[in-house]
Short mmCIF file of N, CA and C in Angstrom, two decimals:
data_model
loop_
_atom_site.label_atom_id
_atom_site.label_comp_id
_atom_site.label_asym_id
_atom_site.label_seq_id
_atom_site.Cartn_x
_atom_site.Cartn_y
_atom_site.Cartn_z
N ILE A 1190 57.44 101.93 35.74
CA ILE A 1190 57.95 101.80 36.83
C ILE A 1190 59.44 101.80 36.76
N GLU A 1191 59.77 101.17 35.72
CA GLU A 1191 61.28 101.06 35.40
C GLU A 1191 61.80 102.41 35.43
N ALA A 1192 61.03 103.00 34.36
CA ALA A 1192 61.66 104.74 34.24
C ALA A 1192 61.61 105.75 35.72
N GLU A 1193 60.72 105.09 36.14
CA GLU A 1193 60.08 105.64 37.79
C GLU A 1193 61.68 105.18 38.77
N ARG A 1194 62.14 104.28 38.30
CA ARG A 1194 63.39 103.53 39.16
C ARG A 1194 64.48 104.48 38.92
N VAL A 1195 64.61 104.44 37.59
CA VAL A 1195 65.68 104.72 37.07
C VAL A 1195 65.89 106.26 37.36
N HIS A 1196 64.76 107.04 37.44
CA HIS A 1196 64.79 108.65 37.38
C HIS A 1196 65.11 108.95 39.39
N ARG A 1197 64.86 107.98 40.01
CA ARG A 1197 64.99 108.01 41.48
C ARG A 1197 66.25 107.81 41.66
N SER A 1198 67.08 106.37 40.97
CA SER A 1198 68.61 106.33 41.24
C SER A 1198 69.57 107.69 40.99
N VAL A 1199 68.45 108.38 39.53
CA VAL A 1199 69.16 109.44 39.40
C VAL A 1199 69.32 110.77 40.32
N LEU A 1200 67.56 111.08 41.16
CA LEU A 1200 67.97 111.58 41.93
C LEU A 1200 69.01 111.87 43.42
N GLU A 1201 69.20 110.24 43.34
CA GLU A 1201 69.71 109.66 44.49
C GLU A 1201 70.98 110.18 44.32
N ARG A 1202 71.79 109.89 43.04
CA ARG A 1202 73.28 110.42 42.86
C ARG A 1202 72.89 111.61 43.12
N GLU A 1203 72.04 112.35 42.27
CA GLU A 1203 72.60 113.86 42.42
C GLU A 1203 72.69 114.61 44.07
N LYS A 1204 71.85 113.41 44.66
CA LYS A 1204 71.98 113.98 46.16
C LYS A 1204 73.06 113.66 46.96
N LEU A 1205 73.49 112.60 46.51
CA LEU A 1205 75.07 112.68 46.83
C LEU A 1205 76.12 112.96 46.34
N GLU A 1206 75.83 113.63 45.23
CA GLU A 1206 76.79 115.06 44.65
C GLU A 1206 76.83 115.76 45.51
N LEU A 1207 75.45 116.23 45.68
CA LEU A 1207 75.21 117.45 46.57
C LEU A 1207 75.58 117.25 47.86
N GLN A 1208 75.90 116.53 48.20
CA GLN A 1208 75.88 116.24 49.76
C GLN A 1208 77.50 116.43 49.80
N GLU A 1209 78.50 115.59 48.80
CA GLU A 1209 79.58 115.24 48.68
C GLU A 1209 80.23 116.94 48.58
N LYS A 1210 79.70 117.78 47.81
CA LYS A 1210 79.76 119.49 47.37
C LYS A 1210 80.11 120.09 49.08
N LEU A 1211 78.08 119.56 49.50
CA LEU A 1211 77.80 120.59 50.98
C LEU A 1211 79.53 120.17 51.45
N LEU A 1212 79.68 118.87 51.94
CA LEU A 1212 80.91 118.85 52.66
C LEU A 1212 82.32 119.33 52.41
N ALA A 1213 82.49 119.47 51.45
CA ALA A 1213 83.88 120.03 50.79
C ALA A 1213 83.71 121.46 51.16
N VAL A 1214 82.59 122.10 51.23
CA VAL A 1214 82.26 123.55 50.99
C VAL A 1214 82.74 123.50 52.94
N GLU A 1215 81.79 122.91 53.73
CA GLU A 1215 81.94 123.32 54.94
C GLU A 1215 83.51 123.11 55.67
N ALA A 1216 84.15 122.17 54.81
CA ALA A 1216 85.76 121.79 55.08
C ALA A 1216 86.37 122.95 54.77
N GLU A 1217 86.04 123.64 53.61
CA GLU A 1217 86.66 124.75 53.38
C GLU A 1217 86.17 126.00 54.47
N ARG A 1218 85.40 126.23 54.64
CA ARG A 1218 84.71 127.00 55.49
C ARG A 1218 85.52 126.84 56.67
N SER A 1219 85.63 125.57 57.35
CA SER A 1219 86.16 125.42 58.73
C SER A 1219 87.62 125.95 58.24
N ALA A 1220 88.34 125.57 57.36
CA ALA A 1220 89.84 125.98 56.84
C ALA A 1220 89.98 127.21 56.84
N GLU A 1221 88.83 128.05 56.25
CA GLU A 1221 89.14 129.55 56.19
C GLU A 1221 88.71 129.89 58.06
N GLN A 1222 88.01 129.86 58.69
CA GLN A 1222 87.56 130.43 59.99
C GLN A 1222 89.03 129.66 60.93
N ILE A 1223 89.92 129.02 60.90
CA ILE A 1223 90.78 128.22 61.20
C ILE A 1223 92.10 129.66 60.97
N ALA A 1224 92.09 129.57 59.49
CA ALA A 1224 93.03 130.57 59.10
C ALA A 1224 92.75 132.30 59.72
N GLN A 1225 91.45 132.26 59.27
CA GLN A 1225 90.87 133.80 60.32
C GLN A 1225 91.29 133.70 61.45
N ALA A 1226 91.01 132.71 62.37
CA ALA A 1226 91.52 133.14 63.91
C ALA A 1226 92.79 132.75 63.72
N GLU A 1227 93.70 132.21 63.50
CA GLU A 1227 95.49 132.48 63.16
C GLU A 1227 95.80 133.74 63.04
N LEU A 1228 95.11 134.31 61.62
CA LEU A 1228 95.36 135.50 61.58
C LEU A 1228 95.54 136.75 62.63
N GLN A 1229 94.22 136.72 63.07
CA GLN A 1229 93.51 137.32 64.53
C GLN A 1229 94.59 137.05 65.81
N VAL A 1230 94.88 136.02 65.96
CA VAL A 1230 95.89 135.86 66.67
C VAL A 1230 97.01 136.37 66.64
N ARG A 1231 97.82 136.56 65.22
CA ARG A 1231 98.89 137.00 64.69
C ARG A 1231 98.82 138.77 65.05
N VAL A 1232 97.77 139.24 64.39
CA VAL A 1232 97.31 140.51 64.27
C VAL A 1232 97.42 141.11 65.99
N LEU A 1233 97.32 140.08 66.85
CA LEU A 1233 97.07 140.53 68.28
C LEU A 1233 98.75 140.48 68.81
N GLU A 1234 99.42 139.06 68.52
CA GLU A 1234 100.63 139.46 68.86
C GLU A 1234 101.36 140.49 68.43
N LEU A 1235 101.38 141.02 67.18
CA LEU A 1235 102.03 142.19 66.85
C LEU A 1235 101.73 143.54 67.26
N GLU A 1236 100.18 143.66 67.48
CA GLU A 1236 99.63 144.79 68.16
C GLU A 1236 100.70 144.97 69.64
N GLN A 1237 100.54 143.60 70.52
CA GLN A 1237 101.23 143.59 71.88
C GLN A 1237 102.52 144.10 71.63
N ALA A 1238 103.25 143.13 70.74
CA ALA A 1238 104.67 143.63 70.02
C ALA A 1238 104.90 145.21 70.01
N ARG A 1239 104.26 145.46 69.16
CA ARG A 1239 104.28 147.15 69.10
C ARG A 1239 104.05 147.99 70.37
N GLN A 1240 103.21 147.36 71.36
CA GLN A 1240 102.65 148.28 72.79
C GLN A 1240 103.70 148.15 73.49
N ARG A 1241 104.84 147.04 73.56
CA ARG A 1241 105.61 146.58 74.12
C ARG A 1241 106.65 147.63 73.64
N GLN A 1242 107.12 147.55 72.87
CA GLN A 1242 108.48 148.67 71.92
C GLN A 1242 108.15 149.68 72.10
N SER A 1243 106.57 150.04 72.16
CA SER A 1243 106.50 151.35 72.04
C SER A 1243 106.81 152.01 73.35
N ALA A 1244 106.55 151.46 74.58
CA ALA A 1244 106.62 151.36 76.07
C ALA A 1244 108.11 151.50 76.43
N GLU A 1245 108.80 150.72 75.93
CA GLU A 1245 109.97 150.50 75.87
C GLU A 1245 111.09 151.25 75.25
N GLN A 1246 110.70 152.46 74.35
CA GLN A 1246 111.27 153.02 73.45
C GLN A 1246 111.31 154.28 73.96
N PRO A 1247 112.82 154.80 73.80
CA PRO A 1247 113.32 156.05 74.57
C PRO A 1247 112.69 157.44 73.82
N ARG A 1248 112.35 157.91 74.55
CA ARG A 1248 111.79 159.39 73.61
C ARG A 1248 113.12 160.27 73.02
N SER A 1249 114.02 159.77 73.31
CA SER A 1249 115.18 160.73 72.99
C SER A 1249 116.58 160.56 73.04
N GLY A 1250 117.43 160.73 72.56
CA GLY A 1250 118.69 160.36 72.90
C GLY A 1250 119.27 159.12 71.89
N VAL A 1251 120.29 158.38 72.17
CA VAL A 1251 121.01 157.55 71.42
C VAL A 1251 120.28 156.16 71.55
N LEU A 1252 120.42 155.66 70.22
CA LEU A 1252 119.40 154.55 70.35
C LEU A 1252 120.66 153.54 69.85
N PRO A 1253 121.10 152.40 70.55
CA PRO A 1253 122.68 151.60 70.78
C PRO A 1253 122.17 150.68 69.35
N SER A 1254 120.59 150.02 69.36
CA SER A 1254 120.32 149.73 68.18
C SER A 1254 120.42 149.67 67.06
N LEU A 1255 120.69 150.97 66.83
CA LEU A 1255 120.54 151.87 65.42
C LEU A 1255 121.94 151.99 64.62
N GLU A 1256 122.60 150.94 64.79
CA GLU A 1256 123.98 151.30 64.19
C GLU A 1256 123.77 150.77 63.03
N GLY A 1257 124.81 151.50 61.92
CA GLY A 1257 124.52 150.65 60.50
C GLY A 1257 123.79 151.82 59.33
N LEU A 1258 123.44 152.77 60.16
CA LEU A 1258 122.82 154.20 59.22
C LEU A 1258 124.11 154.97 59.12
N GLY A 1259 124.45 154.68 57.94
CA GLY A 1259 125.65 155.64 57.57
C GLY A 1259 127.25 155.03 58.13
N GLY A 1260 127.02 154.25 58.62
CA GLY A 1260 128.02 153.65 59.56
C GLY A 1260 128.52 154.23 61.09
N HIS A 1261 127.12 154.54 61.47
CA HIS A 1261 127.35 155.24 63.02
C HIS A 1261 126.36 155.07 63.72
N ARG A 1262 126.20 155.43 64.72
CA ARG A 1262 125.09 155.30 65.75
C ARG A 1262 124.40 156.43 65.51
N ALA A 1263 123.24 156.34 65.09
CA ALA A 1263 121.73 157.43 64.82
C ALA A 1263 121.78 157.85 66.34
N SER A 1264 121.31 159.39 66.14
CA SER A 1264 120.91 159.88 67.11
C SER A 1264 119.37 160.24 67.13
N TRP A 1265 118.45 159.70 67.84
CA TRP A 1265 117.13 160.20 67.90
C TRP A 1265 116.29 161.14 68.69
N SER A 1266 115.46 162.27 68.06
CA SER A 1266 114.92 163.12 69.09
C SER A 1266 113.26 162.91 68.83
N MET A 1267 112.58 163.76 69.72
CA MET A 1267 111.09 163.87 69.34
C MET A 1267 111.13 165.23 69.06
N GLU A 1268 110.01 165.31 68.04
CA GLU A 1268 109.55 166.43 67.48
C GLU A 1268 108.45 166.35 67.28
N LEU A 1269 107.58 168.03 67.62
CA LEU A 1269 106.01 168.33 67.42
C LEU A 1269 105.73 168.85 66.35
N GLY A 1270 105.20 168.00 65.98
CA GLY A 1270 104.70 168.45 64.29
C GLY A 1270 103.55 169.62 64.44
N ALA A 1271 103.13 170.17 62.84
CA ALA A 1271 102.22 171.19 63.20
C ALA A 1271 101.21 170.79 63.76
N ALA A 1272 100.43 169.94 63.75
CA ALA A 1272 99.30 169.36 64.60
C ALA A 1272 99.11 168.74 66.00
N GLY A 1273 100.52 168.62 66.37
CA GLY A 1273 101.03 168.44 67.94
C GLY A 1273 100.87 167.11 67.87
N THR A 1274 101.30 166.47 66.89
CA THR A 1274 101.68 165.17 66.82
C THR A 1274 103.37 165.08 66.89
N GLY A 1275 103.76 163.74 67.84
CA GLY A 1275 104.92 163.73 67.69
C GLY A 1275 105.70 162.92 66.77
N GLY A 1276 106.77 162.78 66.67
CA GLY A 1276 107.21 162.00 65.57
C GLY A 1276 108.95 161.78 65.89
N LEU A 1277 109.45 160.40 65.72
CA LEU A 1277 111.14 160.04 65.93
C LEU A 1277 111.22 160.88 64.38
N CYS A 1278 112.85 161.58 64.73
CA CYS A 1278 113.77 161.53 63.29
C CYS A 1278 115.10 161.58 63.84
N LEU A 1279 115.85 161.26 62.65
CA LEU A 1279 117.09 161.79 63.00
C LEU A 1279 117.61 163.16 63.10
N ALA A 1280 118.28 163.11 64.12
CA ALA A 1280 118.98 164.40 64.88
C ALA A 1280 119.52 165.31 63.87
N SER A 1281 119.79 164.83 62.68
CA SER A 1281 120.42 165.46 61.83
C SER A 1281 119.43 166.40 61.30
N GLY A 1282 118.66 166.85 61.31
CA GLY A 1282 117.33 167.72 61.22
C GLY A 1282 116.33 167.72 60.31
N THR A 1283 116.28 165.98 60.06
CA THR A 1283 115.16 165.48 58.89
C THR A 1283 113.72 165.76 59.92
N PRO A 1284 112.91 166.60 59.41
CA PRO A 1284 111.70 167.05 60.23
C PRO A 1284 110.94 165.72 60.14
N ALA A 1285 109.76 165.92 60.97
CA ALA A 1285 109.01 164.82 61.98
C ALA A 1285 108.15 164.15 60.76
N SER A 1286 107.60 165.21 59.78
CA SER A 1286 106.65 164.80 58.79
C SER A 1286 107.35 163.84 57.98
N SER A 1287 108.63 163.78 57.76
CA SER A 1287 109.14 162.92 56.78
C SER A 1287 109.59 161.31 57.51
N ALA A 1288 108.97 161.40 58.55
CA ALA A 1288 109.34 159.93 59.41
C ALA A 1288 108.47 159.30 58.81
N ALA A 1289 108.68 157.94 59.00
CA ALA A 1289 107.38 156.86 58.73
C ALA A 1289 106.20 157.22 58.87
N GLU A 1290 105.69 157.57 59.80
CA GLU A 1290 104.28 158.14 59.93
C GLU A 1290 104.36 159.25 61.47
N PRO A 1291 103.64 159.98 61.60
CA PRO A 1291 103.78 161.02 62.57
C PRO A 1291 103.40 160.33 63.96
N GLY A 1292 104.11 160.43 64.90
CA GLY A 1292 103.80 159.80 66.44
C GLY A 1292 104.55 158.49 66.66
N LEU A 1293 105.14 157.88 65.48
CA LEU A 1293 105.66 156.83 65.48
C LEU A 1293 107.09 156.47 65.57
N PRO A 1294 107.67 155.85 66.46
CA PRO A 1294 108.72 155.42 66.21
C PRO A 1294 109.38 154.63 64.92
N LEU A 1295 110.33 154.96 64.03
CA LEU A 1295 110.79 154.32 63.08
C LEU A 1295 110.84 152.95 62.90
N PRO A 1296 111.33 152.13 64.33
CA PRO A 1296 111.15 150.55 64.01
C PRO A 1296 110.30 150.29 64.20
N LEU A 1297 108.89 150.94 64.75
CA LEU A 1297 107.45 150.36 64.77
C LEU A 1297 106.57 150.80 63.55
N HIS A 1298 107.20 151.23 62.50
CA HIS A 1298 106.33 151.53 61.27
C HIS A 1298 106.17 150.00 60.44
N GLY A 1299 107.48 149.21 60.99
CA GLY A 1299 107.15 148.00 60.22
C GLY A 1299 106.02 147.20 60.65
N LEU A 1300 105.81 147.11 62.04
CA LEU A 1300 105.01 146.24 62.57
C LEU A 1300 103.64 146.80 62.41
N GLU A 1301 103.30 148.28 62.26
CA GLU A 1301 102.22 148.90 61.88
C GLU A 1301 101.76 148.24 60.71
N LYS A 1302 102.75 147.90 59.37
CA LYS A 1302 102.54 147.81 58.17
C LYS A 1302 102.15 146.32 58.33
N GLN A 1303 102.71 145.35 59.15
CA GLN A 1303 101.90 144.12 59.41
C GLN A 1303 100.99 144.29 59.96
N VAL A 1304 100.32 144.99 60.98
CA VAL A 1304 99.45 144.81 61.56
C VAL A 1304 97.92 145.09 60.33
N LYS A 1305 98.50 146.24 59.46
CA LYS A 1305 97.60 146.44 58.54
C LYS A 1305 97.34 145.48 57.50
N HIS A 1306 98.86 144.72 56.96
CA HIS A 1306 98.47 143.82 56.18
C HIS A 1306 97.89 142.69 56.47
N LEU A 1307 97.66 142.43 57.71
CA LEU A 1307 97.29 141.22 58.07
C LEU A 1307 95.65 141.36 58.75
N ALA A 1308 95.82 142.64 59.07
CA ALA A 1308 93.63 143.29 58.82
C ALA A 1308 93.58 143.37 57.45
N LEU A 1309 94.03 143.38 56.64
CA LEU A 1309 93.25 143.52 55.46
C LEU A 1309 92.98 141.84 54.74
N GLU A 1310 94.11 141.17 55.29
CA GLU A 1310 93.86 139.64 55.24
C GLU A 1310 92.69 138.96 55.67
N VAL A 1311 92.77 139.64 56.86
CA VAL A 1311 91.46 138.95 57.63
C VAL A 1311 90.26 139.35 56.80
N LYS A 1312 90.25 140.49 56.82
CA LYS A 1312 88.85 141.09 55.75
C LYS A 1312 88.51 140.22 54.22
N ILE A 1313 89.90 139.86 53.71
CA ILE A 1313 89.75 138.85 52.75
C ILE A 1313 89.08 137.71 53.22
N LYS A 1314 89.51 137.32 54.12
CA LYS A 1314 89.48 135.68 54.41
C LYS A 1314 87.90 135.89 54.85
N GLU A 1315 87.21 137.07 55.55
CA GLU A 1315 86.03 137.26 55.67
C GLU A 1315 85.21 137.02 54.73
N LYS A 1316 85.51 137.95 53.47
CA LYS A 1316 84.88 137.98 52.52
C LYS A 1316 84.89 136.61 52.07
N ARG A 1317 85.94 135.94 51.67
CA ARG A 1317 85.43 134.46 51.18
C ARG A 1317 85.08 133.77 52.00
N LEU A 1318 84.77 133.71 53.23
CA LEU A 1318 84.15 133.09 54.23
C LEU A 1318 82.85 132.94 54.14
N GLN A 1319 82.36 134.73 53.73
CA GLN A 1319 80.95 135.06 53.44
C GLN A 1319 80.63 134.32 52.36
N GLU A 1320 81.39 134.16 50.88
CA GLU A 1320 81.10 133.51 49.98
C GLU A 1320 80.76 131.79 50.15
N CYS A 1321 81.77 131.38 51.00
CA CYS A 1321 81.46 130.01 51.32
C CYS A 1321 79.91 130.06 51.95
N ARG A 1322 79.96 130.43 52.69
CA ARG A 1322 78.42 130.56 53.28
C ARG A 1322 77.30 130.92 52.49
N ASN A 1323 77.68 131.61 51.49
CA ASN A 1323 76.45 131.90 50.24
C ASN A 1323 76.58 130.75 49.81
N GLU A 1324 77.40 130.09 49.39
CA GLU A 1324 77.50 128.99 48.17
C GLU A 1324 77.05 127.77 49.04
N LEU A 1325 77.26 127.72 50.44
CA LEU A 1325 76.76 126.01 51.21
C LEU A 1325 75.34 126.49 51.25
N GLU A 1326 74.79 127.78 51.59
CA GLU A 1326 73.33 127.92 51.59
C GLU A 1326 72.69 127.38 50.07
N ALA A 1327 73.49 127.58 49.31
CA ALA A 1327 72.90 127.47 47.45
C ALA A 1327 72.90 126.03 47.60
N LEU A 1328 73.87 125.42 48.08
CA LEU A 1328 73.94 123.81 47.89
C LEU A 1328 72.80 123.32 48.90
N ARG A 1329 72.55 123.69 50.11
CA ARG A 1329 71.55 122.97 50.95
C ARG A 1329 70.38 123.43 50.20
N SER A 1330 69.89 124.60 49.40
CA SER A 1330 68.81 124.90 49.18
C SER A 1330 68.34 123.83 47.87
N GLU A 1331 69.57 123.58 46.88
CA GLU A 1331 69.61 122.81 45.71
C GLU A 1331 69.53 121.43 46.45
N MET A 1332 69.69 120.97 47.55
CA MET A 1332 69.62 119.52 47.99
C MET A 1332 68.33 119.13 49.07
N ARG A 1333 67.71 120.46 49.23
CA ARG A 1333 66.52 120.15 49.68
C ARG A 1333 65.00 120.03 48.54
N ALA A 1334 65.52 121.21 47.47
CA ALA A 1334 64.86 120.48 46.33
C ALA A 1334 65.02 119.36 45.55
N LYS A 1335 66.14 118.79 45.76
CA LYS A 1335 66.11 117.46 44.84
C LYS A 1335 65.70 116.33 46.03
N HIS A 1336 65.74 116.70 47.25
CA HIS A 1336 65.22 115.84 47.99
C HIS A 1336 63.32 116.05 48.06
N ARG A 1337 62.67 117.07 47.98
CA ARG A 1337 61.52 117.01 47.63
C ARG A 1337 60.91 116.43 45.97
N ASP A 1338 61.93 116.50 45.23
CA ASP A 1338 61.51 115.51 44.28
C ASP A 1338 61.73 114.38 44.18
N ALA A 1339 62.67 113.64 44.92
CA ALA A 1339 63.03 112.17 45.07
C ALA A 1339 61.78 111.90 46.18
N GLU A 1340 61.16 112.46 46.44
CA GLU A 1340 59.91 112.14 47.65
C GLU A 1340 58.99 112.16 46.81
N ALA A 1341 58.70 112.87 45.92
CA ALA A 1341 57.78 113.20 44.85
C ALA A 1341 57.44 111.95 44.07
N VAL A 1342 58.85 111.65 43.25
CA VAL A 1342 58.82 110.31 42.60
C VAL A 1342 58.94 109.18 43.63
N GLU A 1343 59.34 109.14 44.90
CA GLU A 1343 58.91 107.74 45.36
C GLU A 1343 57.55 107.61 45.68
N ASP A 1344 56.60 108.76 46.07
CA ASP A 1344 55.19 109.00 46.08
C ASP A 1344 54.41 108.37 44.72
N GLU A 1345 55.13 109.10 43.50
CA GLU A 1345 54.33 108.03 42.38
C GLU A 1345 54.74 106.87 42.22
N LEU A 1346 56.12 106.27 42.62
CA LEU A 1346 55.95 105.16 42.38
C LEU A 1346 55.65 104.19 43.24
N GLN A 1347 54.68 104.64 44.57
CA GLN A 1347 54.31 103.94 45.49
C GLN A 1347 52.76 103.53 45.04
N HIS A 1348 52.05 104.84 44.37
CA HIS A 1348 51.09 105.12 43.94
C HIS A 1348 50.79 103.98 42.65
N ALA A 1349 52.33 103.71 41.78
CA ALA A 1349 52.15 103.36 40.93
C ALA A 1349 51.64 101.36 41.19
N LEU A 1350 52.90 101.39 41.96
CA LEU A 1350 52.95 99.90 42.60
C LEU A 1350 51.51 99.34 42.98
N LEU A 1351 50.68 100.56 43.86
CA LEU A 1351 49.75 100.09 44.35
C LEU A 1351 48.51 100.01 43.12
N ASP A 1352 48.66 100.52 42.00
CA ASP A 1352 47.70 100.57 40.94
C ASP A 1352 48.00 99.04 40.41
N LEU A 1353 48.97 98.65 40.34
CA LEU A 1353 49.66 97.45 39.46
C LEU A 1353 49.07 96.40 40.52
N GLY A 1354 49.28 96.64 41.81
CA GLY A 1354 48.65 95.62 42.91
C GLY A 1354 47.21 95.24 43.01
N GLN A 1355 46.58 96.30 41.96
CA GLN A 1355 44.86 96.08 42.48
C GLN A 1355 44.40 95.26 41.20
#
């Protein structure tokens, strides 16, 4: 009977340890979800900023904000690429294909890179979240098994006590 009690207390302790791990995984999962939501908000903000900038961007002419390129104001113009996609380039004759990306004004290229980077971060966070979910499910399964073991030990202990009482 004493061995059964010791075994039961060991199972209870393991059950508590598993519950602690489960809580830690759930906390990490919540943190991952919050981080993912923050990244998605940031991606949306950057996309809105890109759209606003794209709508405000002149299609040709002198952009006053581009001083500092060679110490003078740069002149930009729209060119059509071979596939019919537009690209901004320096008026000095730089072809549109050598611009950051065809069809995008150069100032927007940085925003596009940020959006792509944040989208990659979201994918990484989603993968980590799935790993946490898998780990959580494994811990729950292990906890259910330990609980079943504890119930079986408790039943055996009850039967042993009944046998001793008779």
